[in-house]
Structure formats: structure tokens, C-alpha cells
XYZ file of C-alpha atoms in Angstrom:
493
model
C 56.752 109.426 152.970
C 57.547 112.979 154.313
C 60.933 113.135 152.671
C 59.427 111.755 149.287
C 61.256 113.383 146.045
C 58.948 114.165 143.294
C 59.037 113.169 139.823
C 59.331 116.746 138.318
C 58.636 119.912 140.110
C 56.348 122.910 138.945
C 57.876 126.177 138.246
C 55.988 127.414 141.834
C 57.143 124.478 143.551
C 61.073 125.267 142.141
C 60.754 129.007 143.032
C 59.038 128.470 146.813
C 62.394 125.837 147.354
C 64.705 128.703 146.801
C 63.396 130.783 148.766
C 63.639 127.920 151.688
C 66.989 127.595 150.673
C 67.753 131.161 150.899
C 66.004 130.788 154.624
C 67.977 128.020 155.185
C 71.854 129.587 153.990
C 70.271 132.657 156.447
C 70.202 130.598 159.613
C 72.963 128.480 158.756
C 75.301 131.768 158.030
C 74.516 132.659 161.840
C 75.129 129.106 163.692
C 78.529 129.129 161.518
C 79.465 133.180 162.479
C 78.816 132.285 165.838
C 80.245 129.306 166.151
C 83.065 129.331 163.637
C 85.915 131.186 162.641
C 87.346 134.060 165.082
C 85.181 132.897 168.096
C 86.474 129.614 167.943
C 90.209 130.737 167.468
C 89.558 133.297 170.147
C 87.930 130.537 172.459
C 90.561 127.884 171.706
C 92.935 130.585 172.939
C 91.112 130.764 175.861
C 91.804 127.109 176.961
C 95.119 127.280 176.276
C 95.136 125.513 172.514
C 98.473 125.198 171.027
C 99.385 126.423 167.162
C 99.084 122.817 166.326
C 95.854 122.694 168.145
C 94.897 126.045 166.082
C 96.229 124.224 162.698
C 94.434 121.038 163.632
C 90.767 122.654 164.560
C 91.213 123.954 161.016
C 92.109 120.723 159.413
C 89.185 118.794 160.700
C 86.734 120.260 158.829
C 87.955 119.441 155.249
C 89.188 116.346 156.227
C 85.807 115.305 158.003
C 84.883 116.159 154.329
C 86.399 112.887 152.717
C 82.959 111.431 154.217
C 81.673 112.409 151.146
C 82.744 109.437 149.386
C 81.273 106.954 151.211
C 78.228 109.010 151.116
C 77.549 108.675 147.664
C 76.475 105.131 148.394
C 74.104 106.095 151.392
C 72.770 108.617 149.000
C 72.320 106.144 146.070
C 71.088 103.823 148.198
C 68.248 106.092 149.826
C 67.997 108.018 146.825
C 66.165 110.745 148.793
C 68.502 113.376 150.016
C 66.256 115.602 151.587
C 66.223 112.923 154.302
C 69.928 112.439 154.518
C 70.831 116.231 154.893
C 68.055 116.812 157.506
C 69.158 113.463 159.652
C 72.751 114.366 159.137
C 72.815 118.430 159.881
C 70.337 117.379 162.998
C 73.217 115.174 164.261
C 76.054 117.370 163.489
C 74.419 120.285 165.133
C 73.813 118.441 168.654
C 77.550 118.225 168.522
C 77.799 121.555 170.005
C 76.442 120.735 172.954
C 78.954 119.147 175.008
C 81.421 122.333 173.381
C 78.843 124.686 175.119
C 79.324 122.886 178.364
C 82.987 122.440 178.425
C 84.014 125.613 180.824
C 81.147 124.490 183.354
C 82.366 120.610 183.559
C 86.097 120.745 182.207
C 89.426 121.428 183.316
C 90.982 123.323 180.312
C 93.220 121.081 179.195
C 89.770 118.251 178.662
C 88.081 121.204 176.974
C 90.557 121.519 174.351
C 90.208 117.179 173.722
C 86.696 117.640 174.078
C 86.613 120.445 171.810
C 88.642 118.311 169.006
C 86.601 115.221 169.545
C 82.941 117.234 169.177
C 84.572 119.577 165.996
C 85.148 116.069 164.441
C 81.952 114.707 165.119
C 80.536 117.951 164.033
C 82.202 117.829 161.207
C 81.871 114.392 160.155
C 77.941 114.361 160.008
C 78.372 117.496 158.218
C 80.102 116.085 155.021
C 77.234 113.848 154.891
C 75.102 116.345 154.579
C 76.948 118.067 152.272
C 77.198 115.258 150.015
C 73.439 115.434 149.700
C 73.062 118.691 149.920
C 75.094 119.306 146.463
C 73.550 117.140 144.405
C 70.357 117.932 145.756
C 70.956 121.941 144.555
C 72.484 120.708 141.083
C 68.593 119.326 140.095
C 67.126 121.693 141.802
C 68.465 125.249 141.148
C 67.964 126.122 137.118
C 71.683 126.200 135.578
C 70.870 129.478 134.020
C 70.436 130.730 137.530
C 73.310 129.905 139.430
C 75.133 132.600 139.489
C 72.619 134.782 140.450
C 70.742 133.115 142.933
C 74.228 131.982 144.716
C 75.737 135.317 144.823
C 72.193 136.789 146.241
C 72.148 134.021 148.815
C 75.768 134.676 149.595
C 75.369 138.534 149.483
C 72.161 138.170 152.375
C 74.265 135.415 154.192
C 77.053 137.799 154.318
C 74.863 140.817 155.253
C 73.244 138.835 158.496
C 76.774 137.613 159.371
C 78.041 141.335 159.283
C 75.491 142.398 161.640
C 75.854 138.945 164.013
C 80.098 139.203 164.144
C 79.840 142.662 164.853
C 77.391 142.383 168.284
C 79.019 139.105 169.150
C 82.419 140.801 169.129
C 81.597 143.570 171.242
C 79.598 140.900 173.150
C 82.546 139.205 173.928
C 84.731 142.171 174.784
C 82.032 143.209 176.841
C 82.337 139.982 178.740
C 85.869 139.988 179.125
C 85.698 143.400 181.160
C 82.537 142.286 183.231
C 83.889 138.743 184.265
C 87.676 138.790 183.660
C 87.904 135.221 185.469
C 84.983 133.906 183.376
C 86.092 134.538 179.860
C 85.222 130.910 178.308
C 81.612 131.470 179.735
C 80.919 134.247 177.187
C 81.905 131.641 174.374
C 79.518 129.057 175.074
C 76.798 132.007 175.213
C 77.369 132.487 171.591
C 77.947 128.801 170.876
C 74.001 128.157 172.519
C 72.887 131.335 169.926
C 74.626 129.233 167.151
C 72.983 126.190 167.732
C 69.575 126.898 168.212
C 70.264 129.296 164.904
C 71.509 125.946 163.251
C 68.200 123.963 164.427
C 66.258 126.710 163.177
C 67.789 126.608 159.483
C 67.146 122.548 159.849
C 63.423 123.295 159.593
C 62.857 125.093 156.410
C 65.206 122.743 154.601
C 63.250 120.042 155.934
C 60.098 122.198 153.698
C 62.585 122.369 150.666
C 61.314 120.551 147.826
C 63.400 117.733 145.987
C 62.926 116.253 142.561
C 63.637 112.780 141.897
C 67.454 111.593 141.671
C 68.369 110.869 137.724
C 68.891 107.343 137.285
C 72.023 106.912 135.259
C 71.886 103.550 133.094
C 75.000 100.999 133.241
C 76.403 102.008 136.863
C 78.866 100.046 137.655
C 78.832 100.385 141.451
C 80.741 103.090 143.854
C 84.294 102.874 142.850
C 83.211 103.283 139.497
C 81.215 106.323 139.888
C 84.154 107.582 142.243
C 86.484 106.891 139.151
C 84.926 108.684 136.581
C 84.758 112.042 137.429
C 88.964 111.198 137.228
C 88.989 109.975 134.089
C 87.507 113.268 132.686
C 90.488 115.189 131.259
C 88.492 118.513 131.995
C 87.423 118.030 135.249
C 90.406 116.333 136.419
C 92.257 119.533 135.696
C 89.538 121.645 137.622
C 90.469 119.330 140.495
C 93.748 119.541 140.307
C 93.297 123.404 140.232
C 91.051 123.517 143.537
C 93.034 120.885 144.896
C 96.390 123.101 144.317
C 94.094 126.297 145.287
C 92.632 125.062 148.871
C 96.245 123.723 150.239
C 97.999 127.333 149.157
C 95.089 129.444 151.009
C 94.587 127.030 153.911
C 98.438 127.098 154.692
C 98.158 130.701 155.511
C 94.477 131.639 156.449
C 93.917 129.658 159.363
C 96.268 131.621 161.130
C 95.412 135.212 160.438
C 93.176 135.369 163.514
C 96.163 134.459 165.325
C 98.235 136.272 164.328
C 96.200 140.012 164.676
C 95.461 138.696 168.337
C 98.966 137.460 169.559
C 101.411 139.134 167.390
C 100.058 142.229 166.786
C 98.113 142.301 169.984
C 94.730 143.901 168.658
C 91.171 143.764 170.824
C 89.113 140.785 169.398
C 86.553 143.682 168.460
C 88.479 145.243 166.495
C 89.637 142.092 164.683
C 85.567 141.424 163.868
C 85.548 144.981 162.715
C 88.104 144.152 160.598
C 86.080 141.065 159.196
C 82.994 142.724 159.024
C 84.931 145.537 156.495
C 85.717 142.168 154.427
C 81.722 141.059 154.381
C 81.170 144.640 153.434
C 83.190 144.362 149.941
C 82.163 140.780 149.757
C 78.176 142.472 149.524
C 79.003 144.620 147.485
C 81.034 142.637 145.095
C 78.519 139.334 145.124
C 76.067 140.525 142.794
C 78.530 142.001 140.131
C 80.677 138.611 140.239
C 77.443 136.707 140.099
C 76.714 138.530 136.628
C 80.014 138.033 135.136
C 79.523 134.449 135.977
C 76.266 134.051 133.984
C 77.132 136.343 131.546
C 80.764 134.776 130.578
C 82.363 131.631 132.975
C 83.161 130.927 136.365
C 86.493 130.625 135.208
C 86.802 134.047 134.189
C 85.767 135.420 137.492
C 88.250 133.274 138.941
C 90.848 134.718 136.461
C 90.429 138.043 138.222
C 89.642 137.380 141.557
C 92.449 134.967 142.332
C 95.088 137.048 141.709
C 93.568 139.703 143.286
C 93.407 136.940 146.547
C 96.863 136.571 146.213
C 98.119 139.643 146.179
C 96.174 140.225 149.541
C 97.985 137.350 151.032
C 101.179 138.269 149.710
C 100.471 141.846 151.470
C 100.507 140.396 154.915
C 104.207 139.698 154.815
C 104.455 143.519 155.376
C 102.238 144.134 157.993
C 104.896 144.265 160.417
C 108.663 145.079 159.919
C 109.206 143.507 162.186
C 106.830 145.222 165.085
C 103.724 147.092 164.018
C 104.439 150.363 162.369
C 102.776 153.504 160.911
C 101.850 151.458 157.955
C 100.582 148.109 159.887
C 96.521 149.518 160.381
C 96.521 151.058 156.631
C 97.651 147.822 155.515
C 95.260 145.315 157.643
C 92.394 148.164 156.492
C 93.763 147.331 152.501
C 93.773 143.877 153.058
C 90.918 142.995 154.476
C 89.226 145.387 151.164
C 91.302 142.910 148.687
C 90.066 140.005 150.718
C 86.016 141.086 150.686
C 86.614 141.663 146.717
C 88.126 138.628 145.891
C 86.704 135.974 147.886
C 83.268 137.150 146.900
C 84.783 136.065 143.582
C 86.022 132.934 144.807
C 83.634 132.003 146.811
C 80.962 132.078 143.716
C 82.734 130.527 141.335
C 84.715 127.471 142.707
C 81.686 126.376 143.758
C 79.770 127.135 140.849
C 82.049 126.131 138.574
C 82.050 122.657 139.663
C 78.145 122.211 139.730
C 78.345 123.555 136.171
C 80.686 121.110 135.234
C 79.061 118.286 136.425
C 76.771 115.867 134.203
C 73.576 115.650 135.281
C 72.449 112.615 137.268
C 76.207 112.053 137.856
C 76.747 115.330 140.003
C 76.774 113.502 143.645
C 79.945 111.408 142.609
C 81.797 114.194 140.681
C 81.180 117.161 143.473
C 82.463 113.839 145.583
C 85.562 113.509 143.726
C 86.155 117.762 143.582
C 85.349 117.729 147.400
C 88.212 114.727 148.247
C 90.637 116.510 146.577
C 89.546 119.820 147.709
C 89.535 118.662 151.207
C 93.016 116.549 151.310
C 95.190 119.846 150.737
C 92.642 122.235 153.117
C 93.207 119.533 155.665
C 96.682 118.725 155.440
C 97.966 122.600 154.830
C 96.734 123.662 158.268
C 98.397 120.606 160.273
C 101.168 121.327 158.207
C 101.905 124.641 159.292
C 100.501 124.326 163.071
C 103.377 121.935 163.126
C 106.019 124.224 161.634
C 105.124 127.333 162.879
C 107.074 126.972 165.945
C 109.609 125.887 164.036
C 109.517 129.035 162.427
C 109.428 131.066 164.996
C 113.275 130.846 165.592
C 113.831 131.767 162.401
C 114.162 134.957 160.682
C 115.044 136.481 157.169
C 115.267 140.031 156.743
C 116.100 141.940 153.483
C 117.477 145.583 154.202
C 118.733 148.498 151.705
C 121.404 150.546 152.844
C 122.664 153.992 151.689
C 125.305 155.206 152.715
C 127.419 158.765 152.278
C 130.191 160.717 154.052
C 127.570 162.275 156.780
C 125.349 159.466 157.284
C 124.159 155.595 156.746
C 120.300 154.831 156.430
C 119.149 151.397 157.227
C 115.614 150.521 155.871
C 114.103 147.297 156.512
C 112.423 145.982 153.337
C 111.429 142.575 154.924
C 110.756 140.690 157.465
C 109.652 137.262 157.668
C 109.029 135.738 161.210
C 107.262 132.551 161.706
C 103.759 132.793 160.402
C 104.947 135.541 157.476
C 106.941 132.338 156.062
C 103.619 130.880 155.527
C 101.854 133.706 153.927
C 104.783 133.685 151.152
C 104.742 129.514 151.147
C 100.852 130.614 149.833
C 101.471 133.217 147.461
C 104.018 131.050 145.495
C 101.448 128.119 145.627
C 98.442 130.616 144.735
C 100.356 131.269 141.753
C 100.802 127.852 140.611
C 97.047 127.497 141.185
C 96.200 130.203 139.298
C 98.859 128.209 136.609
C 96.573 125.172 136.857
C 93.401 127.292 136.087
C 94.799 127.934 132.427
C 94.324 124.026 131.895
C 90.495 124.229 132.455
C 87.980 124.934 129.758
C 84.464 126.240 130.601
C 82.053 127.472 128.205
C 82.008 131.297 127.922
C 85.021 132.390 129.033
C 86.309 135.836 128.540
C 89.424 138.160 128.630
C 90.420 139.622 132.049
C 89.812 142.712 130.557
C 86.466 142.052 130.090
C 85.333 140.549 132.719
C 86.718 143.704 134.867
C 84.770 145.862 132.406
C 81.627 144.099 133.339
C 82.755 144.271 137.230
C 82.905 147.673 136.951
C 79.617 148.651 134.966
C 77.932 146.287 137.124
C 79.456 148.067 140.491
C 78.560 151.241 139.540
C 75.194 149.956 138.916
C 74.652 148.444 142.191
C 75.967 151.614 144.172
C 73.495 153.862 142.539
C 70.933 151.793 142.877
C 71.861 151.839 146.511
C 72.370 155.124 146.740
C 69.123 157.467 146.040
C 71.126 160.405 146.859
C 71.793 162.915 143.956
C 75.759 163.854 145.581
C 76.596 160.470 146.552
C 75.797 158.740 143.540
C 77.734 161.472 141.624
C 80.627 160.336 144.180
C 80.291 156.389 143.110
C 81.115 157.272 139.400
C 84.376 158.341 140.484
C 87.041 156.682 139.771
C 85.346 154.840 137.732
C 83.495 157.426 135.223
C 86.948 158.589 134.671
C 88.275 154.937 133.512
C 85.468 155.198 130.891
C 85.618 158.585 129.496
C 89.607 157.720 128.684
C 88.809 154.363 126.994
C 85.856 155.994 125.138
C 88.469 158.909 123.976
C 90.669 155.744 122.971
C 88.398 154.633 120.632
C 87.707 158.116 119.222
């Protein structure tokens, strides 16, 4: 058979797979920029998409990911994944087809059904894949190595989707001026780009290498399998954790492309600039998180970088007061910095963490179990709040100081919530009872915050002047940091 797993593989064979996967994660990192995230938003917009529409394109794809469980039987039942995540991304990725047609065929109200119906489908055979796709990395990738080679395939994934968002943005902007009356066109340019980048990654995972599926004596059938990663005190608790984790962010980030384009008003170019300034700190961060998470736990990165996640969310309540102010740009510009850092962070280790966890030849039903709860609150948090938000938006709470004396009274506006800034504080408080949940997990090597931003640090540091050959800018990277040192060294002295 062409798909045929093999017994064991040879150290060659398990080196020349990663570097197909890293191929792979390349190609599929442009189909999903240029498909995905602002361009959608920005070409759901276009059609004249609702905020529940908005909430609801957002909700598809973890919800689409529930597939998963019924997967694990195709999977067991095949027993050669390599075939079901080829067959399955092949389907999902012809879904885009009828998307790139919709402004040539379709009134604008069909193109936002058709756009739902195709996202679902899209979705759908995706999960499939994914289910596959997991267990098919837990065997294949050495556990030792997961940190590093994820947060090097996430750090080149990140680079090429810098580069794409950034041409596609002006691309579209671009557009916009040339052929004001043809704006939805320009979309389904980039949506062609995405797909043939998507059939492209489909052929060197098709070259990947698999080894042979762990038979696991005395199964019991599906609901069994689906059972036991439940029954698992630990891992139950890392679900409940993620679970808690993916509702609180997916309330809120769904709707920060939104909001910079319709309530601050900003150029969709400068919103990718904004994102690519995230990817940035996200490439420079992936490597020194990936370290920390071989070196101590996956827990411990998420110790730091959650926090640090949360604190960016909780800074978007200030953006504006209520209109954009002096402070609105410096504060998108910190944000988006907190954001890169952090998710690089997250991003690693929640998914790491739950490969890790797994017991081998048992991984496809546990990553199952971590991805239905995982994709319950990511679905359900964006409907949720594309279906309050204009309920929200005739409400208001504002928080004020005022001083006052015999010449004069000062007003100054501390806060000021306005529909979506209700949901970026509903997030915060549930980030923090995430973070809460986290406490309840136990991984092997896990470390005080302390050290793990130590390690960050050193590891920084080592990365920007390896980066940097230059004798003045390398000098530059020490500071602040060199500073932080010399005082704990004098400390200890």
C-alpha cells in the first residue's frame, strides 16, 4: 500500500519525516494566513456579515472539532493515519472553492450562507484530519524533542506568515483603491493563493513517514477509550484547565479584528502591521519558550505566559476612553508585544503539554477527549458573545475620578466599557480562573515562575546575539537585561 505504516522507523527515516512536517506546517501556515483570520473578518465585512455572523464564523471551527470523536473509530479502524489526514485535508481544502467564487455568482446576502456552509464543511473534514494528525506526531516526533522541534516549526511558520500577512494586506488595500466597487474580488485572489498553498502542503505530508499504531491490549470499544482519558484525575484537570482557558480567550479574541476596523476605524494594513509586530515577538520568543519547556514543564511556561496573556486582554479595555485618544496607538503597539510574547508561550505548551501527557498507544482517544472539551467552550464563547454584543452596545459603564477645589473641577475618565470592552473583562476574570485550574495539574519538571523567567531571559539574550553579529547592537540586547543580572548577582554577594 502507499499509505502503509511501518513497524519501526530508522533514525534517518524519523529525521527526513520532520523535516516533511516542517514543509508541511510551512505551506499550511500560508493557506491558513491567507485564508483565515483578518482576511476573513475583513471579507465577511465585505458582504455585509453580522456580529453574530462574525461570532459564528469563529465558532465553527472548534465546534467542527467535536469530529474528533467519532474519528477515533475511523482511525482505529484504518489504523493508518497517514491515509486519513491526506484524504481528509484534500477534502477540506476543495472547500474553498465555492468561497473563492462567491462575489462572481452570489448576491451578498448567499455569499455570507455560502460562506457558513463551506467554513463548516471546511472545517469538518479538518477535525478529521486532525484527529490523525495528533496521534500520528505523538509516535512519531521523539518526546525529548518536542519542545524544540514545535517551537522551531512554529517560529518558521510564524516567520513565512509575517512576510505573507504583510503583502496580502497591502494587497488588499491596494485593491480597495484600484477597484473601489470590486472589493470582495481582491478576497477570493488571496483565498485561490491559500488553496493551492494548502494543496501544496498536502503533498509532502503525503511523503511523511508513519510508524505502526500501538496496539493497546483489552480495548473495550470507542466509548471506552473516549471514557478513559476522563477517568484520569490528572488529565481530567488539564482538561478542565484548557477547557476553562479556550472559552475565556475565545469570548474576546474573535472580535479584536472588529473592533480595530469598525470602532476604531484603522486601514486593514495597518491592522496586519499590527499582527505582523505580534509574529515578530512570537519568533523571537518560540525558541526560548521551547527550551524552558524541555528543560522544566509545559506547565511552567504556561505559568508565565498566561498571565502575561491576560494582562494583554485586560489592556484592551483601555484602548479607548471612550473614543481613541493619545494613548489608544501606544497601547494597541503594547498589546500586540504582550500578545506575540505570550501566545508563543501558549501556543507551545497547551499543545505540548497534552501530547506529553498522553500514554502511548492511547494518545488518539485522550488528544480526542482534550480536543472536545477544548472545542465546546472555543465554540460556544464566540456565539455567545456575537449574540450579546449588540446587546451590549446600549450599554455603558464608566468609572470617573473627580477633583474638585474653589477655582476648578477636573473630570478624568478612568473607564469605559462599551459593548465589546464588556467582553474583554468577561475574559480576563475567566483567564484568571483558568490560570486557577492550572494549579490542579501536575507535570513532571515543573519549576518556579522565577525560574522559568530566568531561563526566558538567558535564553533571549542568547538568541538576539546570535542574531545580531553586530558588535553595538548586541551590546544594545544586554540591556535591560544585563542590568537584571548584575543586581541579582550583587544579591548574592
Amino acid at each position: 500500500m502507499v499509505f502503509e505504516a511501518k513497524e519501526s522507523l530508522t533514525e534517518e527515516e524519523v529525521e527526513h519525516g520532520l523535516k516533511l512536517v516542517i514543509r508541511d506546517g510551512l505551506a499550511t501556515q500560508a493557506m491558513v494566513t491567507l485564508t483565515g483570520g483578518i482576511f476573513l473578518v475583513a471579507f465577511a465585512l465585505q458582504l455585509g456579515a453580522s456580529n453574530t455572523v462574525i461570532g459564528l464564523l469563529a465558532a465553527i471551527p472548534p465546534l467542527a472539532e467535536l469530529l474528533q470523536i467519532p474519528s477515533i473509530y475511523i482511525v482505529d479502524r484504518l489504523r493508518i493515519r497517514r491515509l486519513v489526514v491526506v484524504a481528509a485535508s484534500f477534502a477540506a481544502r476543495l472547500c474553498w472553492i465555492p468561497i473563492i467564487l462567491i462575489p462572481f455568482v452570489l448576491s451578498p446576502g448567499q455569499g455570507v450562507i455560502a460562506l457558513i456552509a463551506s467554513i463548516a464543511l471546511y472545517a469538518s473534514f479538518s477535525a478529521i484530519s486532525h484527529c490523525g494528525w495528533n496521534s500520528w506526531m505523538r509516535d512519531l516526533i521523539p518526546q525529548d524533542r518536542l519542545g524544540e522541534f514545535f517551537s522551531r516549526r512554529l517560529t518558521l511558520s510564524t516567520g513565512i506568515a509575517l512576510v505573507i500577512s504583510l503583502v496580502a494586506g497591502f494587497f488588499i488595500d491596494s485593491w480597495e483603491i484600484a477597484f473601489p466597487d470590486l472589493a470582495a474580488y481582491g478576497y477570493s485572489v488571496l483565498f485561490l493563493l491559500g488553496l493551492i498553498a494548502g494543496l501544496v502542503g498536502i503533498t509532502y505530508i503525503a511523503r511523511t513517514p508513519e510508524p505502526r499504531m500501538a496496539v493497546e491490549d483489552g480495548g473495550d470499544g470507542l466509548l471506552a477509550a473516549i471514557k478513559k482519558p476522563f477517568a484520569d484525575l490528572n488529565f481530567k484537570n488539564l482538561i478542565i484547565f484548557l477547557g476553562s482557558w479556550n472559552f475565556a480567550v475565545n469570548l474576546a479574541s474573535p472580535f479584536f479584528t472588529v473592533y480595530m476596523l469598525q470602532r476604531i476605524g484603522l486601514d486593514i494594513s495597518i491592522v496586519v502591521a499590527l499582527s505582523v509586530l505580534s509574529q515578530v515577538m512570537n519568533i523571537v520568543f518560540f525558541r526560548s519558550w521551547g527550551r524552558v519547556s524541555d528543560r522544566y514543564s509545559n506547565k511552567s511556561v504556561l505559568a508565565v505566559s498566561g498571565p502575561l496573556f491576560m494582562l494583554a486582554i485586560f489592556a484592551w479595555m483601555f484602548v479607548t476612553l471612550p473614543n481613541v485618544y493619545v494613548l489608544t496607538y501606544p497601547l494597541l503597539v503594547l498589546i500586540h508585544i504582550l500578545m506575540g510574547i505570550s501566545l508563543a508561550g501558549v501556543s507551545l505548551a497547551s499543545g505540548n503539554i497534552g501530547l506529553k501527557m498522553a500514554p502511548q498507544g492511547q494518545a488518539t482517544s485522550y488528544l480526542a477527549a482534550s480536543t472536545f472539551a477544548n472545542s465546546v467552550a472555543a465554540g460556544v464563547a464566540p456565539i455567545l458573545g456575537g449574540l450579546l454584543v449588540d446587546f451590549f452596545a446600549e450599554r455603558e459603564l464608566i468609572w470617573t475620578l473627580i477633583w474638585r477645589d474653589p477655582v476648578q473641577e477636573l473630570v478624568f475618565v478612568t473607564l469605559d466599557l462599551q459593548q465589546w470592552e464588556f467582553f474583554f473583562l468577561f475574559a480576563f476574570i475567566l483567564g484568571l480562573y483558568s490560570l486557577h485550574r492550572l494549579t490542579a495539574v501536575q507535570e513532571e519538571g515543573e519549576a518556579k515562575e522565577q525560574e522559568v523567567v530566568d531561563e526566558l531571559i538567558s535564553g533571549v539574550r542568547r538568541d538576539m546575539r546570535n542574531f545580531s553579529p553586530v558588535g553595538g547592537l548586541r551590546d544594545f540586547v544586554k540591556f535591560p537585561f544585563s542590568s537584571i543580572g548584575d543586581r541579582r548577582k550583587k544579591k548574592k554577594r
